[in-house]
Coordinates of C-alpha atoms in Angstrom, one line a residue:
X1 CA 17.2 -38.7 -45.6
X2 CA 19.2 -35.7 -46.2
X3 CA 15.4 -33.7 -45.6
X4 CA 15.4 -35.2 -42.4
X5 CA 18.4 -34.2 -40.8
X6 CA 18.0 -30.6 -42.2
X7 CA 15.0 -30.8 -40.4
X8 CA 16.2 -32.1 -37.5
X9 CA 19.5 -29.8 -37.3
X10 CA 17.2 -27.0 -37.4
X11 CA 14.7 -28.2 -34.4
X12 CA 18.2 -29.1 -32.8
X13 CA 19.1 -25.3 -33.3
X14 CA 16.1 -23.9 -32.3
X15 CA 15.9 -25.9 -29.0
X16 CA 20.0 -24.4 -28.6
X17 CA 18.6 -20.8 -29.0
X18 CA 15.5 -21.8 -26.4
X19 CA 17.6 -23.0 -24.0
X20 CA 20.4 -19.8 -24.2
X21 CA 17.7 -17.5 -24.0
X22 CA 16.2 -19.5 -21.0
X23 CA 19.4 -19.5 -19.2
X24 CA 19.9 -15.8 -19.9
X25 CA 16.5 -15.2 -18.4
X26 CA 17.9 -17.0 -15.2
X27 CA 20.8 -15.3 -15.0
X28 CA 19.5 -11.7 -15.6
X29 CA 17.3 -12.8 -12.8
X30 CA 19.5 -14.0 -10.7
X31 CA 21.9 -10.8 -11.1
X32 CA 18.5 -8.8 -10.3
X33 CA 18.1 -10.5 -7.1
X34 CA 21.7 -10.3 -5.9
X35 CA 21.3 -6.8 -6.4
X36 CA 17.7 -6.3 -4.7
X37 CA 18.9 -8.0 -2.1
X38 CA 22.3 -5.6 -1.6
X39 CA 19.9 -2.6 -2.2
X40 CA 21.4 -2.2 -5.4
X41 CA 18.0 -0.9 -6.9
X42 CA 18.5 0.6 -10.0
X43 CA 20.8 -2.5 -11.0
X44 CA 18.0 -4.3 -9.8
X45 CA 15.9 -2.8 -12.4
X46 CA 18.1 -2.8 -15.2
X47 CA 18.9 -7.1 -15.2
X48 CA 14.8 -7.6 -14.4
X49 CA 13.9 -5.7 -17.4
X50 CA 16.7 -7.3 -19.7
X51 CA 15.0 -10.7 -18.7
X52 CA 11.7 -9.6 -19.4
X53 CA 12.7 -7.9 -22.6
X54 CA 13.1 -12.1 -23.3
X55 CA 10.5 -13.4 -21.8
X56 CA 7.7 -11.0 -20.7
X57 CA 5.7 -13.4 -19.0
X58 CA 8.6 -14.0 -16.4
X59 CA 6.8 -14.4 -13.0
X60 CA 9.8 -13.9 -11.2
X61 CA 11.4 -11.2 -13.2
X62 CA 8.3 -9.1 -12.9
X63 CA 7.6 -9.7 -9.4
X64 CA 11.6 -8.5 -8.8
X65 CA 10.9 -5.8 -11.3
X66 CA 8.0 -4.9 -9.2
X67 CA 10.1 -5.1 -6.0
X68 CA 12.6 -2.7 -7.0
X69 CA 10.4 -0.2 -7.9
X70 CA 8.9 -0.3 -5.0
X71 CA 12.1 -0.3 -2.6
X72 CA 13.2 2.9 -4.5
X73 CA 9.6 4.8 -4.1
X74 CA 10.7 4.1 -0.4
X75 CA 13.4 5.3 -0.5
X76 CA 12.0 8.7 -1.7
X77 CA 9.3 8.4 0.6
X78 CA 12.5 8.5 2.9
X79 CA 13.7 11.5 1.5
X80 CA 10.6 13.4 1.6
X81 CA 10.8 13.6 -2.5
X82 CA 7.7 13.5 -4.7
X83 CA 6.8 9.6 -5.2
X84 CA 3.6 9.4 -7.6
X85 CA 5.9 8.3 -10.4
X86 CA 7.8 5.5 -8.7
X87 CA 4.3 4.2 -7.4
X88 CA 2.9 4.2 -10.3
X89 CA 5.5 2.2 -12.0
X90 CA 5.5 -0.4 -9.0
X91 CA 1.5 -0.5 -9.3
X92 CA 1.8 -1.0 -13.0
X93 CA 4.0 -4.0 -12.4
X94 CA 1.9 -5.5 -10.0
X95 CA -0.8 -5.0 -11.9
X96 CA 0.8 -7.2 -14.8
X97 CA 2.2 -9.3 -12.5
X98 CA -1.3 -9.8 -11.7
X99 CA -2.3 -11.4 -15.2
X100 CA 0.6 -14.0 -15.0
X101 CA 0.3 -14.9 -11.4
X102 CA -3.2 -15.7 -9.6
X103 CA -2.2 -17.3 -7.0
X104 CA -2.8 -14.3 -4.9
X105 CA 0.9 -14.5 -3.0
X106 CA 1.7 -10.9 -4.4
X107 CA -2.2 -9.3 -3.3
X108 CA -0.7 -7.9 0.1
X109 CA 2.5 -6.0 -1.5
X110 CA -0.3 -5.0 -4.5
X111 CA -2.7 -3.5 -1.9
X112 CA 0.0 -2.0 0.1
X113 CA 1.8 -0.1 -3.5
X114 CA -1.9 1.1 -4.3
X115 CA -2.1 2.6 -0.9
X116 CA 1.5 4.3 -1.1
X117 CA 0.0 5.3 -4.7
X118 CA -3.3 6.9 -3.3
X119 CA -1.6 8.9 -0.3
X120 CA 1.4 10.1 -3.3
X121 CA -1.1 11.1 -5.9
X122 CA -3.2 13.2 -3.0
X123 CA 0.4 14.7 -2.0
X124 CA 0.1 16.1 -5.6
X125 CA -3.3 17.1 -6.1
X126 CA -5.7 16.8 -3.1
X127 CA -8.7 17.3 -5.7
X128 CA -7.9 14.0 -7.2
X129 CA -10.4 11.0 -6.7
X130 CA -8.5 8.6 -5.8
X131 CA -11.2 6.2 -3.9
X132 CA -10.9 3.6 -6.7
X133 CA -7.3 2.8 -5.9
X134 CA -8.2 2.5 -2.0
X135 CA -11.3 0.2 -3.2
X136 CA -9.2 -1.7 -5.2
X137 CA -6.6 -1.9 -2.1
X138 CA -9.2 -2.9 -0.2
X139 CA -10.4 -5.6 -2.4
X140 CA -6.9 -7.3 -2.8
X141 CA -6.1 -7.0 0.9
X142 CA -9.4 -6.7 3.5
X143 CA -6.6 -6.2 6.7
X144 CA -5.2 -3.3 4.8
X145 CA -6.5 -1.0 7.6
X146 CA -4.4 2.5 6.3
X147 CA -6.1 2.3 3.1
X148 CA -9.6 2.0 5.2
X149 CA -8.4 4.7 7.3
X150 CA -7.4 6.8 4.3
X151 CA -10.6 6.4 2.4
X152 CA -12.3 7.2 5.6
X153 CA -10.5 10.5 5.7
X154 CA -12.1 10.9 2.7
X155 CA -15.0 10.5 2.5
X156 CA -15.7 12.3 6.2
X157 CA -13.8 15.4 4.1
X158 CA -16.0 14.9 1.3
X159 CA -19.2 15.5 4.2
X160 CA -20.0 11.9 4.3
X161 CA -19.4 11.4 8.0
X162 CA -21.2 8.4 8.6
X163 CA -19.8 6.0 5.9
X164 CA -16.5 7.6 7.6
X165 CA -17.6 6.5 11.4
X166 CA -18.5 2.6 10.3
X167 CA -15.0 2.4 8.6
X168 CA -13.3 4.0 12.1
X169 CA -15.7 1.8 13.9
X170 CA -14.7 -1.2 11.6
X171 CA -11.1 -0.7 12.1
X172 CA -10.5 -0.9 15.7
X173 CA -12.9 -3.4 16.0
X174 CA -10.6 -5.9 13.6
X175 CA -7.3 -3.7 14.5
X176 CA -7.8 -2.4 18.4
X177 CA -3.7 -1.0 18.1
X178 CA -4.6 1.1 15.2
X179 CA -3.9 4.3 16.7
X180 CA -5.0 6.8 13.9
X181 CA -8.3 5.4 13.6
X182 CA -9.5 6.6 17.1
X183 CA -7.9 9.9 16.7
X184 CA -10.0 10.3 13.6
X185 CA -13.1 8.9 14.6
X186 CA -12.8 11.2 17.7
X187 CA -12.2 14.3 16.1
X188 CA -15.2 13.6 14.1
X189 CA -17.1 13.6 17.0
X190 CA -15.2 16.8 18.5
X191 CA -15.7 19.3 15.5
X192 CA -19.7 18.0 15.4
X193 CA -19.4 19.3 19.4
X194 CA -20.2 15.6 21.0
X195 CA -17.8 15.6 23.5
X196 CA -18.6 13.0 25.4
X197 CA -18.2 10.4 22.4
X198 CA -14.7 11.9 21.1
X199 CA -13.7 11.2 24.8
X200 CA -15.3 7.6 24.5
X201 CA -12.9 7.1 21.5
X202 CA -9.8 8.6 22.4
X203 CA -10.0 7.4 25.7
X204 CA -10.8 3.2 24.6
X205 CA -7.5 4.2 22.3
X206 CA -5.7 5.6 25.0
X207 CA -6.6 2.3 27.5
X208 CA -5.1 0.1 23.9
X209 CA -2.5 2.0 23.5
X210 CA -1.3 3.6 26.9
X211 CA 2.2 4.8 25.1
X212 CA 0.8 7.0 22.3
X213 CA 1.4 10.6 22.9
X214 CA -1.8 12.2 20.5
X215 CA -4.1 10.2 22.3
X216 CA -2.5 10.9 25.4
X217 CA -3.1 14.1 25.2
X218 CA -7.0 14.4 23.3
X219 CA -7.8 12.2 25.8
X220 CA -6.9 14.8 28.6
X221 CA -8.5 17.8 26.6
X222 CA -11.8 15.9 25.8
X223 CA -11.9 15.2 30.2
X224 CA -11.0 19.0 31.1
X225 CA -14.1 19.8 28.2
X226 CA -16.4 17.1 30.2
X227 CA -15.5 18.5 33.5
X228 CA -15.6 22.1 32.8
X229 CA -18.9 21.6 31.1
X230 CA -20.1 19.5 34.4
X231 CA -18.9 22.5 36.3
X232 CA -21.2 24.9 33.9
X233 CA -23.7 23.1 34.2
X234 CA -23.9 21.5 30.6
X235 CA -23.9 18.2 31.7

């Protein structure tokens, strides 16, 4: 008898210790969303890595973890500081927040940090290839139209113009507001000397979105180039 309530004081102890780590995991969690929400952000990151110090597999630990890192890379962004770092530490916690939640709830913020990641790590180095993170944007979130338009940029850099043109094309035919898209795929078509298709495209933007000064304005230059080259006789 006295071996079984040894025994059972000890499972009695460990399920004690479970439960105060579990409720420490809460409340570090807790704290780490009071303070997310306050824009508290480096508190933010202290209490979700004390409760994942505990429990590592902590969906919503991570995810706030994730969060935080994320809000502060903005905040950068904000002040026009170098961000690669803070991206890369959000995309790293997505990325493991990844393995312990498949649900696919967390894919848009994911593809949206690997963007922010991509456009960062360029800022830094222009030479670096950074197409897999856009591909792997792309995958996690198909209506993430800036990391189309990004790789587009891209790849029309790199001379492959016409993969470039079918992601333009593809863009504001899903997205007809996404301004940047005709401005690209028109100057495309303006520095290879087609005038009449930049004005096609800046001008279909211009009729979607009547407020936006760039294509405003291209759309104006491309008609003076039409009618000046009517007047020459070009056309």
């Amino acid at each position: 008898m006295t071996g079984r309530f040894l025994q059972l004081g000890r499972l009695i102890a460990v399920l004690a210790i479970a439960v105060c780590f579990c409720a420490c995991v809460e409340d570090d969690v807790k704290r780490g969303n009071e303070a997310l929400r306050i824009g508290d952000y480096d508190r933010a990151v202290l209490n979700f890595s004390k409760a994942l110090d505990v429990q590592p597999a902590d969906r919503d630990a991570r995810y706030g973890l994730a969060l935080a890192y994320y809000a502060i890379a903005e905040d950068r962004e904000r002040l026009k500081g170098a961000t690669r770092d803070l991206w890369e530490r959000a995309v790293k916690e997505f990325r493991i927040l990844s393995n312990v939640d498949s649900s696919g709830r967390i894919d848009a913020a994911y593809s949206t940090g690997l963007f922010y990641l991509a456009r960062a790590t360029l800022a830094e180095d222009s030479r670096t290839n950074v197409l897999p993170l856009l591909d792997h944007s792309i995958l996690l979130d198909t209506a993430n139209y800036f990391s189309y338009n990004l790789k587009a940029l891209i790849l029309a850099n790199q001379g492959r113009v016409e993969e470039a043109k079918k992601i333009y094309v593809y863009i504001v035919t899903k997205e007809p507001k996404f301004a940047s898209a005709y401005l690209n795929l028109g100057n495309i078509y303006w520095e290879e000397h087609d005038v009449e298709s930049a004005w096609d495209i800046w001008s279909m933007g211009h009729e979607a979105l009547p407020k936006d000064a760039a294509l405003a304005r291209w759309t104006h230059v491309a008609e003076d180039s039409l009618k000046a080259m009517v007047q020459s006789g070009e056309l």
